[in-house]
PDB file of C-alpha atoms in Angstrom:
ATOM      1  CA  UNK A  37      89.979  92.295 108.835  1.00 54.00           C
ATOM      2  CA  UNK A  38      88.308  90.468 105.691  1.00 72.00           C
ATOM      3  CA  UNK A  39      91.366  89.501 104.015  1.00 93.00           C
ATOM      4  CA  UNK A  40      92.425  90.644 100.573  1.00 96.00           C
ATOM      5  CA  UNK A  41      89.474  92.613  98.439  1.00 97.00           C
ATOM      6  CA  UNK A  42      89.270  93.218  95.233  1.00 97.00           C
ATOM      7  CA  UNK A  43      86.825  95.719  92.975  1.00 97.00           C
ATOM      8  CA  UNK A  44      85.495  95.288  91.035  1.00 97.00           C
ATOM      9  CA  UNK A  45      85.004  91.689  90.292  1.00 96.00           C
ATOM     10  CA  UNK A  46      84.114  91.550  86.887  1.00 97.00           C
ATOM     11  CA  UNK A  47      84.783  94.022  83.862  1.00 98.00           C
ATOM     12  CA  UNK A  48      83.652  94.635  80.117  1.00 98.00           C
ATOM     13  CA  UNK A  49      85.215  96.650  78.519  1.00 98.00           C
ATOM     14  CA  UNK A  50      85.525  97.691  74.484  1.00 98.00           C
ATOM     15  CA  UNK A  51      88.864  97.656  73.140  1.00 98.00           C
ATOM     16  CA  UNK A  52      90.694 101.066  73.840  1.00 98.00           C
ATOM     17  CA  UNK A  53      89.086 101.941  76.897  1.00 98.00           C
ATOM     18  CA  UNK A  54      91.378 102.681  80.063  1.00 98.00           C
ATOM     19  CA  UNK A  55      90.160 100.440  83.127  1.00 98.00           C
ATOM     20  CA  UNK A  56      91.704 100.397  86.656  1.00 98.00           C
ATOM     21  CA  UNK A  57      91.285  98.126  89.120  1.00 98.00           C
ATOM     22  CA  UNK A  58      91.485  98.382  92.813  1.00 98.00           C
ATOM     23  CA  UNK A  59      92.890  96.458  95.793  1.00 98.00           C
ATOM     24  CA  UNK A  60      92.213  96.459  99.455  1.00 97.00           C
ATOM     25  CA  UNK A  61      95.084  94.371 101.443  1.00 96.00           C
ATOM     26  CA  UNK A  62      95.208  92.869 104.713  1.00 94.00           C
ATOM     27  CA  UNK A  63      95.582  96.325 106.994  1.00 91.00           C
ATOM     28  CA  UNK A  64      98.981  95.267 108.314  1.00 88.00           C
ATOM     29  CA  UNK A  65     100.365  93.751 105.662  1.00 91.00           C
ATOM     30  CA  UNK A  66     102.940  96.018 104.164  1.00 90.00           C
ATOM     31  CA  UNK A  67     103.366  94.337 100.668  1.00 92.00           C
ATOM     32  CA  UNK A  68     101.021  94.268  97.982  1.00 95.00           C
ATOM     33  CA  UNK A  69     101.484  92.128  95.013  1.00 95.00           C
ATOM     34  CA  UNK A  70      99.795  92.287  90.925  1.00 97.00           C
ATOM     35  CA  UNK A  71      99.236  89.370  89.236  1.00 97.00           C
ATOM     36  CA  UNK A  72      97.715  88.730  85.865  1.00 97.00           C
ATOM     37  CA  UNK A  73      96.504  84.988  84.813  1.00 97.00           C
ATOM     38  CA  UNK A  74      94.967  83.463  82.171  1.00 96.00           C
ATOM     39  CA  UNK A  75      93.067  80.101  81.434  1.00 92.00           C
ATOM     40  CA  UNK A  76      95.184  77.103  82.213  1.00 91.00           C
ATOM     41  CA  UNK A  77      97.855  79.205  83.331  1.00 94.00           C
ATOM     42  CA  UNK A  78      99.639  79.919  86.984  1.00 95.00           C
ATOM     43  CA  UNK A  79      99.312  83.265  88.128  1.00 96.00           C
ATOM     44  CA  UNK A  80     102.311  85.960  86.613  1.00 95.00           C
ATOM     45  CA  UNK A  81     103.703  88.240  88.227  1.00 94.00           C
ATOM     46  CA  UNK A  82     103.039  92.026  87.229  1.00 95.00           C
ATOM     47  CA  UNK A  83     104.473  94.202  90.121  1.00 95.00           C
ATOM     48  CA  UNK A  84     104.850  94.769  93.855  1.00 93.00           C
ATOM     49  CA  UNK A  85     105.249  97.293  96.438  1.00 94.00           C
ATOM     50  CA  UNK A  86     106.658  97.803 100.086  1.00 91.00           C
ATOM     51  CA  UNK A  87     104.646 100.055 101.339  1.00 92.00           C
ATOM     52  CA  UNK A  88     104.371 102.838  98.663  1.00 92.00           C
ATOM     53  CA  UNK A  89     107.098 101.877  97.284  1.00 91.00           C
ATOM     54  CA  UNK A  90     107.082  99.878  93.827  1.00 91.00           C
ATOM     55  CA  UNK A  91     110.142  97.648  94.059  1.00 89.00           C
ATOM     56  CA  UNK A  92     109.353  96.091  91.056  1.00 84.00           C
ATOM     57  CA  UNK A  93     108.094  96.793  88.220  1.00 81.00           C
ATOM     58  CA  UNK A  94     110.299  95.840  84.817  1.00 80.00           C
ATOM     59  CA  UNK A  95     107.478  92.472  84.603  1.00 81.00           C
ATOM     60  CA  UNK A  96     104.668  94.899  83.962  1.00 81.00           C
ATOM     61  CA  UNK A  97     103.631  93.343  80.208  1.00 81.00           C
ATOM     62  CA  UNK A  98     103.521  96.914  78.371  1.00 89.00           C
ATOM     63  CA  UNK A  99     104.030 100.585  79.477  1.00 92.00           C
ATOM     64  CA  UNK A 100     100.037 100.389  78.694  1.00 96.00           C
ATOM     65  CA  UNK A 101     100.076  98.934  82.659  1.00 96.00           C
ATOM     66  CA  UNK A 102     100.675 101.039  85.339  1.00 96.00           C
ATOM     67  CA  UNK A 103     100.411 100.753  89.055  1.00 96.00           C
ATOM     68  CA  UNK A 104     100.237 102.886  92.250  1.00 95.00           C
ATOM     69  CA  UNK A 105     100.240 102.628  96.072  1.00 95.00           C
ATOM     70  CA  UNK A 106     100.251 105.945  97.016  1.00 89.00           C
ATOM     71  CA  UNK A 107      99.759 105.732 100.767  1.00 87.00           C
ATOM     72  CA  UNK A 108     101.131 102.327 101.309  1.00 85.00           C
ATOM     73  CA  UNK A 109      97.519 101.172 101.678  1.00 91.00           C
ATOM     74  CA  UNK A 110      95.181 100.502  98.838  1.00 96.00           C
ATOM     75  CA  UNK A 111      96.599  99.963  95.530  1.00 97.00           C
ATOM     76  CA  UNK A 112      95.647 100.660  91.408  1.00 98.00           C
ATOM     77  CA  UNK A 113      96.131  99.009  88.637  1.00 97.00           C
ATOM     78  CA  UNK A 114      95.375 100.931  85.507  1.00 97.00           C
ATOM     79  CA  UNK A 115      95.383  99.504  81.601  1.00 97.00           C
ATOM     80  CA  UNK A 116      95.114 102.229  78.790  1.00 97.00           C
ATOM     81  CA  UNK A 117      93.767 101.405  75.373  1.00 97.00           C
ATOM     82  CA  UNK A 118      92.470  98.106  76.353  1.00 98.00           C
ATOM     83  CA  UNK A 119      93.676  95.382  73.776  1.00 97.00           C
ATOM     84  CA  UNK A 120      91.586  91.832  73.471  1.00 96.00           C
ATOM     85  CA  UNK A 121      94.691  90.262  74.621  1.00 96.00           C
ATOM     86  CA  UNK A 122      94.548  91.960  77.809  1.00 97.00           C
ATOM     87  CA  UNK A 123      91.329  89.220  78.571  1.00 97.00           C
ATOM     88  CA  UNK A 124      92.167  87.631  82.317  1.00 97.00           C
ATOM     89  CA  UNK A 125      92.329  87.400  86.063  1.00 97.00           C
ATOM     90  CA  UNK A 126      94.037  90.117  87.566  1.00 98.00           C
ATOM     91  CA  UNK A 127      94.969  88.647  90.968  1.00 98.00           C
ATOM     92  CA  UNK A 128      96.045  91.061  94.231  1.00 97.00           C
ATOM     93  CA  UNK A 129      98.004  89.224  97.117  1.00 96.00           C
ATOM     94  CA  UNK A 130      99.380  90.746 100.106  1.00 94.00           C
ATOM     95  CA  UNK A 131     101.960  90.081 102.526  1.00 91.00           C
ATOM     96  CA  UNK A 132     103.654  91.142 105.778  1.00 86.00           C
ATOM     97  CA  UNK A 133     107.800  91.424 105.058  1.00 77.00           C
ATOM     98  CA  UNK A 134     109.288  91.194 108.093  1.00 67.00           C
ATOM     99  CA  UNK A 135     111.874  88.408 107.604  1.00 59.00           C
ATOM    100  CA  UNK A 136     111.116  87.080 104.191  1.00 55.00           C
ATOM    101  CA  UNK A 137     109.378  83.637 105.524  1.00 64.00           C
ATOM    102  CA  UNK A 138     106.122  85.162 105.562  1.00 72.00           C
ATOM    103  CA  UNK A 139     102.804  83.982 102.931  1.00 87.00           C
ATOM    104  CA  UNK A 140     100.713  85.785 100.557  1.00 92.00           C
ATOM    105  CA  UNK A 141      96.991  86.273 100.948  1.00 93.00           C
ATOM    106  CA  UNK A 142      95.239  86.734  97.609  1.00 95.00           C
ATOM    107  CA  UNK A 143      91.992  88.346  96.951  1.00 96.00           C
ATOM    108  CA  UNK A 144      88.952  86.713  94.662  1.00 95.00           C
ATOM    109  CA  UNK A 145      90.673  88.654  91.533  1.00 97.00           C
ATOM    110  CA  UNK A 146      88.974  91.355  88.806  1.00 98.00           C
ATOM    111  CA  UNK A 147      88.051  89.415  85.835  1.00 97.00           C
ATOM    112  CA  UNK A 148      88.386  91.597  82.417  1.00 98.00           C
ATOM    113  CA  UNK A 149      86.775  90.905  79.359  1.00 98.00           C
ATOM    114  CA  UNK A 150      87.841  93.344  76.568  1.00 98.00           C
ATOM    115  CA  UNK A 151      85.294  93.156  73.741  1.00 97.00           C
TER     116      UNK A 151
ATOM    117  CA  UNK B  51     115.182  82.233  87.011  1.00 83.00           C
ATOM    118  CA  UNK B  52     112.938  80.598  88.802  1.00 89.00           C
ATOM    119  CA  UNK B  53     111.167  77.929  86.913  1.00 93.00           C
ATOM    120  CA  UNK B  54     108.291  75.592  88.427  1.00 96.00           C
ATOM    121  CA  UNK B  55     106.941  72.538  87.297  1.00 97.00           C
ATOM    122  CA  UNK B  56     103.995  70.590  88.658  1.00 97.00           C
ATOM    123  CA  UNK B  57     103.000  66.928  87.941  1.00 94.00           C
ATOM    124  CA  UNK B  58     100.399  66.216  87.086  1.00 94.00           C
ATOM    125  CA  UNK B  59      98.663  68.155  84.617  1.00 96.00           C
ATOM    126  CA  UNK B  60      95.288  66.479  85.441  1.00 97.00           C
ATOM    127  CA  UNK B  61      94.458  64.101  87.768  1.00 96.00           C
ATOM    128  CA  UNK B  62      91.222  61.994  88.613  1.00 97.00           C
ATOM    129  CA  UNK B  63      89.926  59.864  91.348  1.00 97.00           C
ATOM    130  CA  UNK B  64      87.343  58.360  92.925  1.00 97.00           C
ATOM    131  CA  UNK B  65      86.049  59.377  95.889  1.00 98.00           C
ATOM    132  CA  UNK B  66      88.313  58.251  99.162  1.00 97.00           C
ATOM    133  CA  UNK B  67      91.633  57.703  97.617  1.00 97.00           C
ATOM    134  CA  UNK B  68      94.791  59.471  98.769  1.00 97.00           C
ATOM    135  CA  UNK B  69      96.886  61.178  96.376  1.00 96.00           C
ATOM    136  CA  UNK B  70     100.132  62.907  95.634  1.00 97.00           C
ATOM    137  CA  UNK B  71     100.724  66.251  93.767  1.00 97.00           C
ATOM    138  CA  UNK B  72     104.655  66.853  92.852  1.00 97.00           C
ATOM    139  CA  UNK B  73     106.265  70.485  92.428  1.00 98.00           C
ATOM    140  CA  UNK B  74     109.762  70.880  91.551  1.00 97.00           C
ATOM    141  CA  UNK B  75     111.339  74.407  91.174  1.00 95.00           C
ATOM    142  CA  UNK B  76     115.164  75.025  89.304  1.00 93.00           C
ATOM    143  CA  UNK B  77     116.550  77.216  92.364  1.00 89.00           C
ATOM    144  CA  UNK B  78     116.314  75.972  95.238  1.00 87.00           C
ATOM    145  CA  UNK B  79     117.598  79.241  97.258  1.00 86.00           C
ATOM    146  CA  UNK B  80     113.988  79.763  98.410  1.00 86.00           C
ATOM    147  CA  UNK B  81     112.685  80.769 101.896  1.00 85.00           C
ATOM    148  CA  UNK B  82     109.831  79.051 101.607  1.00 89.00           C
ATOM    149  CA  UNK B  83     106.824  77.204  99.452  1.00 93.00           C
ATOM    150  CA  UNK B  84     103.147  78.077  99.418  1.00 95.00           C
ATOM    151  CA  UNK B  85     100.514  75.543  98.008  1.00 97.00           C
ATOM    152  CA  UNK B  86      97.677  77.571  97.103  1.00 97.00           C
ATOM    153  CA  UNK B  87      94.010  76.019  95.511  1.00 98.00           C
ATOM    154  CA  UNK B  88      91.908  78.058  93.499  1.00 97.00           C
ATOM    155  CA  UNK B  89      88.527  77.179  92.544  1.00 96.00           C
ATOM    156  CA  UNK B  90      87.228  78.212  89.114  1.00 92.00           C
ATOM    157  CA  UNK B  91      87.217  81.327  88.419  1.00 89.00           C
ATOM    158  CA  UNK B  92      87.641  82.573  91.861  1.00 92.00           C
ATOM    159  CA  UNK B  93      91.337  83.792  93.893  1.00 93.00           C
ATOM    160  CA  UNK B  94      93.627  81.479  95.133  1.00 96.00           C
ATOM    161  CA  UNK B  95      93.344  80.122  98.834  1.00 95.00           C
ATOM    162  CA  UNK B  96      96.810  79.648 101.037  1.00 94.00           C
ATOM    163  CA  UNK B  97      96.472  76.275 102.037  1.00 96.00           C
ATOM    164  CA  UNK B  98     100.234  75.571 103.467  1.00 95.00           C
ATOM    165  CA  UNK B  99     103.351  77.295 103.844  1.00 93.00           C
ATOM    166  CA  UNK B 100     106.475  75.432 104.262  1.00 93.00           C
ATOM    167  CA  UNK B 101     109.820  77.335 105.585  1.00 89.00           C
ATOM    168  CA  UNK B 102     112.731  76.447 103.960  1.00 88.00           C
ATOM    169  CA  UNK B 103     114.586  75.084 107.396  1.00 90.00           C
ATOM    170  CA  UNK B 104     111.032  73.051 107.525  1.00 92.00           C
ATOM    171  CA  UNK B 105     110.743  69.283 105.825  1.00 94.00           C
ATOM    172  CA  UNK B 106     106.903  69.139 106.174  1.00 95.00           C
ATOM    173  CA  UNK B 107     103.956  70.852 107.148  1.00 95.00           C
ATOM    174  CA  UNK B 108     100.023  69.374 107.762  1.00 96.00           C
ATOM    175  CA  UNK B 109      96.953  71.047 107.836  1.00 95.00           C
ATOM    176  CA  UNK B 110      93.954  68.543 108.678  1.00 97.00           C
ATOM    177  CA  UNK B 111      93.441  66.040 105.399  1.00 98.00           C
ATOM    178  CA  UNK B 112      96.784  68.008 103.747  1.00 98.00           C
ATOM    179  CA  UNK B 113     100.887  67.068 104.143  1.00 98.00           C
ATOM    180  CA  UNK B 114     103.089  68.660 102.265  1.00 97.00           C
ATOM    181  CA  UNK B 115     106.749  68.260 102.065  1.00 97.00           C
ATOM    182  CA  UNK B 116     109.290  70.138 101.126  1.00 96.00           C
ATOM    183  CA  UNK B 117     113.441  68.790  99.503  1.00 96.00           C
ATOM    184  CA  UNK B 118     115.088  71.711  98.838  1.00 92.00           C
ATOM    185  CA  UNK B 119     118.359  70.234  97.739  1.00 91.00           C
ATOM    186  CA  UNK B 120     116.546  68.428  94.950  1.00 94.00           C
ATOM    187  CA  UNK B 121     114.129  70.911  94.446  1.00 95.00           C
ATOM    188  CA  UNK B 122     110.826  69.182  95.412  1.00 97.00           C
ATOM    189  CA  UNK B 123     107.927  69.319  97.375  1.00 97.00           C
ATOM    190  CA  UNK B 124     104.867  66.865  97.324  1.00 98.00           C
ATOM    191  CA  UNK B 125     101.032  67.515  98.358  1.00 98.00           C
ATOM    192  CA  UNK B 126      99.747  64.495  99.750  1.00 98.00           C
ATOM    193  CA  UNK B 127      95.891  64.533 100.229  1.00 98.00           C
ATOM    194  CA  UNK B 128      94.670  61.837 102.547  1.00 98.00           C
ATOM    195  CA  UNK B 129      90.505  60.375 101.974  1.00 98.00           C
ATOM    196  CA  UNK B 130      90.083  62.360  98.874  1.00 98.00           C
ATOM    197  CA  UNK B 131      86.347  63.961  98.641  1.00 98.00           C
ATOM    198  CA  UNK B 132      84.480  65.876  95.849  1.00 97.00           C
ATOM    199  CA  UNK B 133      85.071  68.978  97.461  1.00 97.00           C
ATOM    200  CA  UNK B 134      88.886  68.793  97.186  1.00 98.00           C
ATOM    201  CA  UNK B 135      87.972  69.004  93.352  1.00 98.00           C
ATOM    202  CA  UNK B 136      90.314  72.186  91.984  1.00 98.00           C
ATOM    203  CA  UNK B 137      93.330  73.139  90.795  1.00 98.00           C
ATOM    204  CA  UNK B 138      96.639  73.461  93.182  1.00 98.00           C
ATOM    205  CA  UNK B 139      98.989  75.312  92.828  1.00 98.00           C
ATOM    206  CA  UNK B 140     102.735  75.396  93.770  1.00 97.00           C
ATOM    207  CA  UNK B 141     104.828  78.808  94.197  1.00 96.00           C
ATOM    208  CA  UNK B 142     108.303  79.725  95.448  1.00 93.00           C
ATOM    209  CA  UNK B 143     110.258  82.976  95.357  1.00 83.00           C
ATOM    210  CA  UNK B 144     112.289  83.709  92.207  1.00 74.00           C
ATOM    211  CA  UNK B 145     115.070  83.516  94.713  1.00 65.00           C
ATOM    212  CA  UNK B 146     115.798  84.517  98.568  1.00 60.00           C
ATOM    213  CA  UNK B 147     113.160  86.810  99.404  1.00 64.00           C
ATOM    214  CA  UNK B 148     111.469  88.038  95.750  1.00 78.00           C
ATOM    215  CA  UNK B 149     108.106  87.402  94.423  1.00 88.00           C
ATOM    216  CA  UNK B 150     106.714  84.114  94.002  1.00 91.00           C
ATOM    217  CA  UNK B 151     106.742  82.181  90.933  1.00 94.00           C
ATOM    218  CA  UNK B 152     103.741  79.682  89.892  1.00 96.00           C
ATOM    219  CA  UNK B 153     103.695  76.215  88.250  1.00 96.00           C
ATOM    220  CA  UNK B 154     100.730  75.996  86.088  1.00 96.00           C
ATOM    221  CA  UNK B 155      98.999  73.938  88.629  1.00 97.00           C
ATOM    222  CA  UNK B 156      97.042  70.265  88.479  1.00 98.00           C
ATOM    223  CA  UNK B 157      93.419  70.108  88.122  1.00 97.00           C
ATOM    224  CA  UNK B 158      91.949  67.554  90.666  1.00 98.00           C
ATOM    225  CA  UNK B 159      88.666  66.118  90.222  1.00 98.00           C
ATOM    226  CA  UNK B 160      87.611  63.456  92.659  1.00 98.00           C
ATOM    227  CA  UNK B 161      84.745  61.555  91.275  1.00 97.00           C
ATOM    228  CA  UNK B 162      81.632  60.267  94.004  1.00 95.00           C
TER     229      UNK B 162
END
């Protein structure tokens, strides 16, 4: 296993165009996390899943943000009508739940550029 | 709500020193603390995770430390080199077993 992969790694995209990103996570890691950061910023939270499940997902910034799991494997992360202010990182971490202790293994992020 | 705070901001040395990065977090019902270090514009690398039964944890150059009564943790970097230059960051779990929160991070640069 690689670790975490993300794809693509860089996007342009004009304002109002839907994008979706993808994430590959550690094969036996049965949480997947969404993160969104911007320059000078931590990493915030978006939305997560157990398995296919999305536990949470009330942080997601607009109902323009969507995300699915849909086999408890790889996950998407969709934007519709791209704004400028949707410019960032767009991190994907993954972990393995078992008793709460364990640590998250990020991938190298999608970076979106809305023009 | 989880808040974190790191301290420094920004932080610069020269080449060999040993430094300390402070993290301090509001709730300190946590099960553990990840110190991640990103590199710019790339993902964030795990470089220790501390359990909250845990007081430290060491990886090669790298201690980190861990109060959770008074909501702490330090990084200590021993024989600071160039390549240590990025940011690190701090993250804990809103609370118990939830998604981590971030500080904002410091930016290192260690100067040859």
């Amino acid at each position: 296993d690689t670790g975490v992969s993300q794809n693509p790694r860089h996007k342009i995209t004009k304002r109002g165009q839907n994008v979706t990103f993808r994430c590959d996570p550690i094969s036996e890691h049965n949480r997947l996390y969404w993160y969104r950061q911007t320059l000078g910023q931590g990493p915030e939270f978006l939305t997560y899943f157990q398995n296919e499940a999305q536990l949470e997902k009330s942080r997601l910034l607009s109902d323009r943000f969507s995300a699915e799991r849909p086999k408890g494997s790889f996950s998407t992360l969709e934007i519709q009508r791209t704004e400028q202010g949707d410019s960032a990182m767009y991190l994907c971490a993954s972990s393995l739940a078992l008793s709460g202790r364990d640590g998250y293994t990020f991938g190298s992020g999608t970076r979106l550029t809305v023009v | 709500k989880q808040e974190v705070t790191q301290i420094p901001a920004a932080l610069s040395v020269p080449e060999g020193e040993n430094l300390v990065l402070n993290c301090s977090f509001t709730d300190s019902a946590i099960y553990n603390l990840q110190w991640f270090r990103q590199d710019p514009g790339k993902g964030l690398t795990s470089l220790l995770l501390i359990q909250s039964s845990q007081r430290e944890q060491t990886s090669g150059r790298l201690n980190a430390s861990l109060d959770k009564s008074s909501g702490r943790s330090t990084l200590y970097i021993a024989a600071s080199q160039p390549g240590d230059s990025a940011t690190y960051l701090c993250a804990v779990p809103y609370s118990g077993n939830t998604p981590l929160v971030f500080g904002k991070g410091t930016r290192l640069s260690v100067i040859a």
